[in-house]
Backbone as a ProteinNet text record, in pm:
[ID]
protein_1_A
[PRIMARY]
MRRTPLLVALFLAALTLRPQLVGVGPLLPSIQSDLGVSHAVAGLLGTIPVLCMGLFAPPAPFLSGRIGSRQAIGAAVALIGVFGVGRALVPGALGVIALTVPIGIGMGLGNALLPVAVKEHFSDRPGFTTGVYTTGIVAGATIAAAIAVPLAHVAGGWRTPLLIMSAVSALLAALWLWLTRSEPAHVR
[TERTIARY]
-10423.8	-10540.3	-10666.1	-10768.3	-10895.5	-10951.4	-11006.5	-11047.1	-11186.7	-11276	-11411.8	-11413.5	-11344.3	-11344.2	-11286.4	-11183.9	-11126.3	-11225	-11298.7	-11399	-11507.2	-11552.2	-11650	-11588.5	-11462.9	-11394.2	-11381.7	-11351.2	-11341.6	-11476.3	-11583.9	-11717.6	-11746.5	-11718.7	-11748.4	-11662.3	-11534.8	-11449.2	-11498.7	-11544.8	-11594.2	-11720.6	-11798.7	-11919.3	-11887	-11765.8	-11729.6	-11680.3	-11658.1	-11586.5	-11670.2	-11803.1	-11884.5	-11982.1	-12025	-12126.9	-12089.9	-11964.6	-11924.9	-11934.6	-11935.5	-11948.8	-12094.2	-12155.7	-12292.5	-12393.6	-12370.4	-12463.1	-12465.1	-12357.9	-12351	-12435.2	-12441.2	-12511.3	-12652.6	-12737.9	-12875.4	-12885.8	-12780.3	-12782.4	-12723.2	-12668.5	-12599.8	-12684.9	-12813	-12891	-12896.8	-12913.4	-12917.5	-12782.5	-12675.9	-12540.6	-12511.2	-12544.8	-12519.9	-12595.4	-12719.3	-12800.4	-12747.2	-12716.1	-12669.9	-12535.2	-12443.8	-12310.2	-12300.1	-12401.8	-12400.2	-12292.6	-12280.7	-12177.8	-12242.7	-12162.9	-12211	-12222.2	-12283	-12291.5	-12152.6	-12062.5	-11926.3	-11855.9	-11868.8	-11804.2	-11869.1	-12001.7	-12070.6	-12032.9	-12011.8	-11972.6	-11837.8	-11755	-11625.3	-11641.2	-11752.9	-11774.9	-11787.6	-11826	-11829.3	-11706.1	-11646.2	-11530.5	-11402.3	-11381.4	-11257.1	-11238.2	-11340.4	-11318.1	-11285	-11352	-11324.3	-11181.3	-11138	-11000.9	-10900.7	-10929.2	-10840.2	-10836	-10947	-10946.4	-10844.3	-10833.9	-10735.2	-10593.2	-10575.8	-10442.1	-10380.1	-10461.9	-10406.8	-10417.5	-10467.5	-10463.5	-10320.1	-10242.1	-10106.6	-10014.9	-10018.3	-9929.9	-9978.9	-10099	-10154.1	-10068.4	-10020.2	-9935.4	-9805.4	-9750.7	-9631.2	-9661.4	-9774.2	-9814.8	-9835.9	-9900.5	-9923.3	-9791.5	-9696.1	-9564.6	-9490.4	-9513.5	-9444.9	-9506.7	-9640.8	-9704	-9794.4	-9814	-9900.8	-10042.1	-10108.7	-10243.1	-10342.3	-10325.6	-10418.2	-10416.2	-10298.5	-10286.8	-10324.3	-10286.9	-10315.7	-10466.4	-10537.1	-10682.8	-10747	-10700	-10751.9	-10733.8	-10617.2	-10591	-10680.9	-10701.3	-10786.5	-10930	-10982.8	-11120.7	-11131.2	-11028.9	-11028.3	-11025.1	-10948.3	-10947.5	-11088.6	-11158.7	-11295.1	-11384.5	-11376.3	-11463.4	-11431.4	-11306	-11266	-11283.3	-11234.4	-11246.5	-11389.3	-11466.3	-11608	-11683.3	-11653.1	-11714.6	-11675.5	-11548.4	-11503.3	-11573.5	-11590.1	-11656.2	-11802.6	-11867.1	-12007.5	-12023.1	-11917.4	-11926.6	-11866.1	-11772.6	-11703.7	-11803.7	-11796.7	-11900.6	-11894.8	-11780	-11773.2	-11749.4	-11773.8	-11757.4	-11612.8	-11517.6	-11377	-11338.8	-11383.7	-11355.1	-11419.1	-11543.4	-11613.5	-11537.8	-11494.8	-11420.3	-11284.4	-11214	-11080.4	-11085.7	-11184.7	-11193.8	-11242.7	-11287.6	-11325	-11200.1	-11087.2	-10963.4	-10917.2	-10900.9	-10858.3	-10961.7	-11089.1	-11190.8	-11164.2	-11137.9	-11106	-10979.1	-10879.1	-10754.9	-10785	-10864.9	-10902.7	-10976.7	-11065.4	-11139.4	-11045.2	-10954.5	-10860	-10770.1	-10719.1	-10633.8	-10712.9	-10830.9	-10912.4	-10950.8	-10988.2	-11024.4	-10909.1	-10788.5	-10672.3	-10618.9	-10646.5	-10591.5	-10674.2	-10804	-10885.1	-10841.5	-10810.7	-10759.4	-10625	-10544.4	-10417.5	-10446.2	-10542.4	-10579.7	-10635.4	-10711.5	-10763.3	-10647.7	-10551.5	-10436.5	-10355.1	-10339.8	-10260.4	-10328.6	-10459.7	-10528.2	-10624.2	-10665	-10764	-10720.2	-10592.8	-10541.9	-10604.3	-10657.9	-10722.4	-10866.5	-10926.9	-11065.4	-11080.7	-11003.4	-11008.4	-11142.8	-11206.6	-11333.7	-11442.6	-11453.3	-11552.7	-11528.1	-11403.6	-11371.2	-11388.1	-11351.1	-11373.2	-11522.8	-11602.1	-11747.1	-11800.6	-11741.4	-11785.6	-11760	-11637.2	-11612.3	-11679.3	-11699.1	-11771.8	-11917.4	-11972.8	-12108.7	-12113.5	-12009.6	-12001.2	-11998.7	-11922	-11917	-12054.8	-12120.3	-12252.2	-12355	-12350	-12444.6	-12424.7	-12300.8	-12273.6	-12326	-12305	-12353.1	-12505.6	-12566.8	-12713.2	-12776.7	-12724.1	-12777.8	-12762	-12644.6	-12620.9	-12716.7	-12735.4	-12826.2	-12970	-13006.7	-13144.4	-13175.7	-13077.5	-13107.3	-13070.5	-12989.2	-12938.5	-13051	-13140.6	-13246.1	-13347.5	-13396.3	-13489	-13427.8	-13301.7	-13236.6	-13224.3	-13193.6	-13182.7	-13317.3	-13425.4	-13558.1	-13594.4	-13566.3	-13598.2	-13514.7	-13385.4	-13294	-13294.3	-13352.2	-13358.1	-13231	-13147.6	-13027	-12940.7	-12849.7	-12762.3	-12649.8	-12618.1	-12504.1	-12528.7	-12650.4	-12679.7	-12656.4	-12706.5	-12677.6	-12527.5	-12453.9	-12309.2	-12241	-12289.5	-12234.3	-12259.8	-12379.5	-12412.1	-12328.1	-12318.6	-12237.8	-12091.6	-12041.6	-11902.2	-11878.5	-11970.8	-11957.3	-11959	-12043.3	-12046	-11912.3	-11856.2	-11725.4	-11616.5	-11618.4	-11519.4	-11535.9	-11659	-11686.5	-11637.1	-11658.6	-11613.5	-11461.4	-11393	-11245.9	-11200.2	-11263.2	-11229.4	-11266.2	-11379.6	-11422.5	-11327.1	-11277.1	-11177.4	-11055.6	-11003.8	-10884.8	-10913.6	-11032.8	-11067.2	-11082.2	-11151.6	-11173.2	-11044.2	-10948.5	-10822.1	-10708.7	-10740.7	-10637.6	-10547.5	-10591.6	-10508.1	-10415.2	-10419.9	-10330	-10186.2	-10094.8	-9956.4	-9900.3	-9805.8	-9742.2	-9676.5	-9684.8	-9627	-9475.3	-9411.7	-9266.6	-9236.8	-9166.9	-9138	-9031.3
6421.4	6394.6	6402.1	6466.9	6469	6328.5	6292.7	6154.4	6121.3	6217.2	6187	6135.1	6199.8	6143.3	6001.3	5975.7	5841.5	5741.1	5781.1	5692.4	5658.1	5757.8	5735.6	5646.5	5672.7	5593.4	5447.4	5422.7	5284.8	5213.3	5282.9	5224.3	5191.2	5286.7	5266.8	5156.3	5150.7	5042.9	4907.6	4902.6	4776.7	4728.5	4821.4	4782.4	4688.9	4697.5	4620.6	4479.4	4446.2	4323.2	4195.3	4203.9	4082.8	4069.2	4176.1	4157.8	4058.7	4053.4	3961.7	3815.9	3792.6	3657.1	3626.7	3713.1	3690.3	3708.2	3801.7	3826.1	3714.9	3638.5	3529.2	3410.2	3384.5	3266.8	3249.4	3350.9	3333.9	3325.7	3367	3365.8	3238.3	3150.9	3031.5	2945.5	2921.6	2841.9	2907.6	3039.4	3110.2	3105.6	3125	3122.9	2984.1	2882.6	2744.7	2713.4	2753.3	2727.2	2804.3	2931.9	3016	2970.3	2934.7	2895.3	2747	2669.7	2526.8	2451.6	2481.1	2417.6	2333.4	2246	2160.1	2239.1	2176.1	2237.1	2264.9	2171.8	2187.3	2307.9	2325.9	2439.7	2569.7	2573.7	2694.5	2725.6	2622.6	2641.8	2709.6	2703.9	2772.8	2923.5	2978.3	3122	3165.9	3075.2	3104.2	3055.3	2948.4	2888.8	2968.5	3014.3	3086.3	3210.5	3297.5	3414.6	3379.4	3277.2	3237.4	3184.9	3105.6	3055.1	3170.3	3265.6	3381.6	3467.5	3473.2	3550.6	3493.5	3362	3300.2	3311.1	3295.9	3296.6	3436	3538.1	3670.8	3766.4	3719.4	3801.8	3813.7	3706	3718.9	3817.1	3827.5	3925.1	4070.3	4092.5	4228.4	4325.2	4286.9	4381	4415	4318.2	4344.7	4448.5	4429.7	4524.9	4663.4	4668.2	4796.2	4863.1	4783.9	4838.5	4890.9	4830.6	4872.5	4997.7	5000	5111.3	5197.2	5158.4	5233.5	5178.2	5194.2	5137	5205.9	5335.2	5407	5347.1	5333.7	5279.5	5131.6	5058.1	4914.6	4888.7	4963.6	4946.3	4991.2	5101	5146.1	5040.7	4976.1	4870.4	4749.6	4712.6	4597	4621.3	4739.1	4770.4	4782.2	4838	4847.8	4709.2	4615.8	4478.3	4420.7	4439.3	4386.5	4449.5	4580.7	4650.4	4622.7	4639.1	4625.9	4482	4386.8	4248.1	4196.9	4257.2	4223.7	4265.3	4384.7	4430	4335.5	4300	4206.4	4072.8	4023.5	3893.8	3900.4	4012.5	4026.4	4034.2	4073.9	4093.4	3980.2	3904.7	3800.7	3690.4	3637.8	3547.1	3403.9	3344.9	3202.4	3169.6	3042.8	2995.4	3007.4	2975.9	2983.6	3126	3222.8	3362.5	3405.2	3362.9	3397.4	3340.5	3215.2	3152	3219.9	3244.1	3304.5	3444.1	3522.6	3659	3663.6	3550.5	3542.7	3545.3	3499.2	3495	3635	3731.3	3863.9	3932.5	3899.7	3952.6	3899.5	3770.6	3710.3	3766.9	3794.5	3855.1	3992.1	4071.5	4202.2	4190.7	4093	4072.4	4030.6	3939.5	3893.9	4006	4085.8	4198.5	4302.4	4336.9	4439	4401.2	4273.7	4227.8	4242.7	4220.4	4229.7	4371.9	4456.9	4592.5	4691.7	4671.2	4765.1	4771.8	4658.4	4669.2	4743.5	4735	4809.3	4959.2	5002.4	5143.9	5187.8	5101.4	5133.6	5154.4	5065	5075.5	5201.7	5236.7	5354.4	5485.4	5493.2	5621.4	5633.5	5521.2	5524.7	5438.7	5440.5	5355.9	5393.6	5516.5	5557.6	5508.1	5466.4	5417.7	5297.5	5191.4	5078.8	5005.3	4993.5	4922	4992.1	5122.4	5200.4	5191.7	5212.2	5214.1	5076.2	4972.6	4837.1	4811.6	4863	4851.4	4921.2	5035.8	5110.5	5029.7	4977.6	4904.8	4767.7	4708.1	4581.7	4603.3	4714.7	4749.2	4764.2	4821.1	4832.1	4696.4	4602.8	4467	4402.4	4411.6	4349.7	4418.4	4550.9	4624.2	4586.1	4576.3	4537.2	4398.5	4305.4	4168.9	4165.1	4237.5	4238	4297.7	4409.1	4474.3	4383.6	4322.7	4233.9	4116.2	4054.1	3940	3981.3	4101.8	4147.8	4187.9	4242.4	4295.5	4202.4	4101.1	4018.1	3955.9	3884.8	3815.4	3912.1	4012.8	4106.9	4178	4217.9	4281.3	4184.6	4059.9	3959.7	3939.7	3939.9	3924	4044.8	4163.8	4285.4	4293.4	4260.6	4273.8	4152	4041.9	3922.6	3840.7	3852.8	3771.1	3802.6	3713.2	3723.1	3824	3859.6	3948.9	4091.8	4139.6	4278.3	4303.7	4218.6	4245.7	4246.5	4153.7	4150	4271.9	4316.6	4436.3	4559.2	4572	4687	4684.5	4568.7	4559	4593.3	4548.6	4573.4	4719.7	4779.6	4921.5	5007.3	4970.8	5043	5025.5	4906.5	4884	4967.8	4975.9	5058.4	5205.5	5250	5387.4	5410.1	5312.7	5326.1	5324.6	5258.5	5263.9	5407.4	5471.6	5610.9	5701	5674.6	5754.1	5736	5614.1	5588.3	5679.1	5679.5	5761.1	5909.8	5953.1	6094.3	6133	6049.9	6080.7	6075.7	5997.1	5983.1	6061.5	6152.3	6225.5	6309.9	6350.1	6433.8	6350.9	6219.1	6135.2	6160.4	6174.4	6199.3	6085.7	6121.5	6023.1	5913.5	5793.2	5679.5	5681.4	5656.2	5641.9	5497.3	5431.7	5289.7	5267.3
16158.7	16075.5	16160.9	16110	16180.3	16184.7	16298.9	16319.4	16268.5	16261.2	16215.7	16072.2	15977.3	15841.4	15836.9	15917.4	15919.3	15977.2	16078.9	16137.6	16034.5	15960	15852.7	15745.2	15711	15608.7	15651.1	15778.6	15827.9	15813.3	15848.1	15834.8	15688	15598.9	15457.1	15395.5	15433.3	15382.4	15431.2	15554.9	15611.4	15540.2	15486.2	15412	15295.4	15241.6	15122.1	15152.4	15279.3	15312.2	15311.2	15300.6	15297.6	15181.1	15115.6	15011.6	14901.9	14861.7	14754.6	14798	14927	14980.1	15013.4	15090.9	15137.7	15025.6	14935.8	14826.2	14723	14714.3	14616.1	14660.6	14790.2	14841.7	14788.8	14803.7	14754.7	14602.5	14534.4	14387.3	14327.6	14411.6	14360.1	14266	14295.3	14198	14059.9	14056.7	13927.5	13858.7	13936.8	13880.9	13823.8	13901.1	13858.4	13729.2	13723.6	13604.3	13483.6	13502.8	13391.5	13337	13426.6	13383.1	13348.1	13384.6	13354.6	13430.8	13560.3	13642.3	13751.7	13810	13918.3	14048.7	14149.3	14282.3	14337.9	14315.8	14368.1	14307.5	14178.4	14112.1	14156.7	14162.7	14208.6	14353.1	14433	14572.7	14589.3	14485.8	14491.5	14507	14460.7	14472.7	14618.2	14705.5	14847.9	14921.4	14870	14936.4	14913.4	14792.3	14759.5	14845.3	14861.5	14946.6	15091.6	15145	15283.8	15295.4	15199.9	15198.2	15188.5	15100.2	15084.5	15209.9	15283.3	15407.8	15505.4	15508.3	15596.1	15543.1	15412.8	15353.6	15343.9	15323.2	15297.3	15415	15527.2	15648.5	15703	15707.8	15762.8	15689.9	15555.5	15491.3	15500.1	15550.5	15555.8	15638	15756.6	15831.6	15757.3	15684.8	15605.5	15497.7	15429.1	15325.6	15385.3	15499.1	15565.9	15604	15648.5	15682	15559.6	15446.2	15322.6	15260.3	15250.9	15178.9	15266.2	15389.8	15480.2	15479.9	15593.1	15604.7	15511.7	15489.2	15400	15259.7	15202.5	15066.9	15063.6	15168	15170.2	15177.2	15262.5	15270.6	15139.5	15084	14954.7	14847.4	14845.8	14747.5	14770.7	14897.2	14928.8	14883.3	14914.7	14875.4	14723	14660	14513.7	14448.9	14505.6	14453.4	14452.7	14563.5	14575	14468.4	14454.4	14359.6	14214.4	14178.8	14037.4	13987.9	14064.5	14019.4	14034.5	14125.8	14135.4	14010.5	13961.5	13836.2	13723.1	13717.3	13614.2	13623.5	13746.2	13764.5	13720.2	13743.9	13704.1	13552.7	13483.7	13338.3	13255.9	13312	13235.8	13198.2	13075.5	13029.3	13083.3	13100.2	13130.9	13276.4	13309.3	13446.1	13492.9	13406.1	13444.7	13484.2	13407.4	13439.9	13570	13592	13716.8	13836.8	13826.6	13936.3	13954.1	13843.9	13852.5	13912.8	13877.9	13930.3	14074.9	14126.5	14267.5	14355.7	14302.7	14381.8	14423.5	14331.8	14378.2	14468.2	14449.1	14540	14680.9	14691.5	14821.2	14881.6	14796.4	14845.5	14905.6	14836.9	14889.6	15021.3	15031.8	15156	15268.9	15238.8	15341.1	15390	15297.2	15335.4	15413.7	15364	15429.9	15571.5	15591.1	15725.4	15823.8	15777.8	15866.3	15878.8	15780.5	15781.1	15862.1	15871.8	15948.2	16095.4	16160.4	16296.7	16305.4	16200.5	16197.9	16200	16118.9	16115.9	16251.3	16316.5	16449.8	16547.4	16544.1	16635.9	16607.9	16481	16444.6	16483.4	16465.2	16477.4	16595.1	16650.8	16758.4	16876.5	16908.7	17017.4	17151.9	17161.6	17285.4	17296.2	17183.6	17182.7	17089.4	17112.3	17018.2	17017.9	17132.6	17138.8	17058.9	17076.2	17002.8	16852.9	16812	16669.5	16606.7	16679	16629.8	16612.9	16704.5	16692.6	16569.2	16535.5	16417.3	16291	16275.1	16150.2	16149.6	16266.1	16271.8	16231.4	16272.1	16229.2	16077.6	16018.8	15873.6	15806.2	15862.8	15805.7	15809.5	15925	15940.8	15851	15842.9	15757.4	15610.8	15566.7	15428.5	15397.7	15490.8	15471	15469	15559.9	15568.8	15443.4	15399.8	15280.2	15158.7	15145.1	15030.4	15030.6	15146.4	15154.3	15125.7	15168.6	15150.3	15006.6	14935.7	14802	14686.9	14712.5	14602.3	14519.3	14582	14508.7	14448.5	14524	14459.4	14338.3	14348.8	14233.6	14116.5	14146.2	14039.6	13969.8	14047.1	13986.4	13900.1	13949.7	13874.8	13747.4	13759.7	13645.7	13555	13601	13517.9	13517.9	13619.6	13625.9	13745.7	13773.4	13890.6	13872.5	13751.9	13727.7	13777	13763.8	13802.4	13951.2	14042.4	14183.8	14214.2	14153.2	14176.7	14116.5	14002.6	13939.6	14025.6	14078.4	14164.1	14291.3	14356.8	14478.7	14450.1	14337.3	14301.2	14267.5	14195.4	14161.3	14287	14381.8	14509.9	14581.9	14578.9	14642.1	14576.1	14443.8	14374	14411.7	14420.5	14463.4	14606.5	14693.1	14832.1	14843.2	14751.3	14750.2	14723	14625.1	14595	14711.4	14773.4	14888.4	15006.3	15026.1	15130.4	15110	14988.7	14959.9	14977.6	14939.8	14954.9	15102.1	15179.8	15321.4	15403	15358.1	15432.4	15369.1	15279.6	15204.6	15293.6	15411.5	15497.7	15587.1	15573.4	15652.2	15607.5	15703.7	15666.2	15578.1	15493.6	15405.7	15489.7	15439	15510.5	15500.8	15613.3	15616.6	15647.1	15556.8	15574	15677.5
[MASK]
++++++++++++++++++++++++++++++++++++++++++++++++++++++++++++++++++++++++++++++++++++++++++++++++++++++++++++++++++++++++++++++++++++++++++++++++++++++++++++++++++++++++++++++++++++++++++++

């Protein structure tokens, strides 16, 4: 497999791993007011993904061994995108909280799977490649934090920034699969 598309794909997949967490923080007062929930309930939108990052990192290598890192990373990024879109559209607080769980699962899996892809494809340059996807994580977090509130003001609500971030994540899941399409089929 050519390595440049995979390097770009790693960066793009990493962009999706923080916006759903970092972008929610500045929007919490609006979310709390709109959904009519307490501080504690609104705080779950930040707590659940962090908890899932810890809980779902350990099974990531098993998943990668079963279906391959390409499919596993694609699934993780797709979880973030698809359930993020659902969370932005679902009307009630219970739905918003419930749909945060699969987003957190995708984040937890993705965080643990990117180093697996580095080891598989860039074992000769792990530091450089880790730097590339780490830059993607930081860039995604920075962009989300910078645009969340302005987008909410322009659109008149907290749902639009989350919808845009989620739609971009879903698009990046498809782009991941396209950029890595020449990767050999996984053998279990």
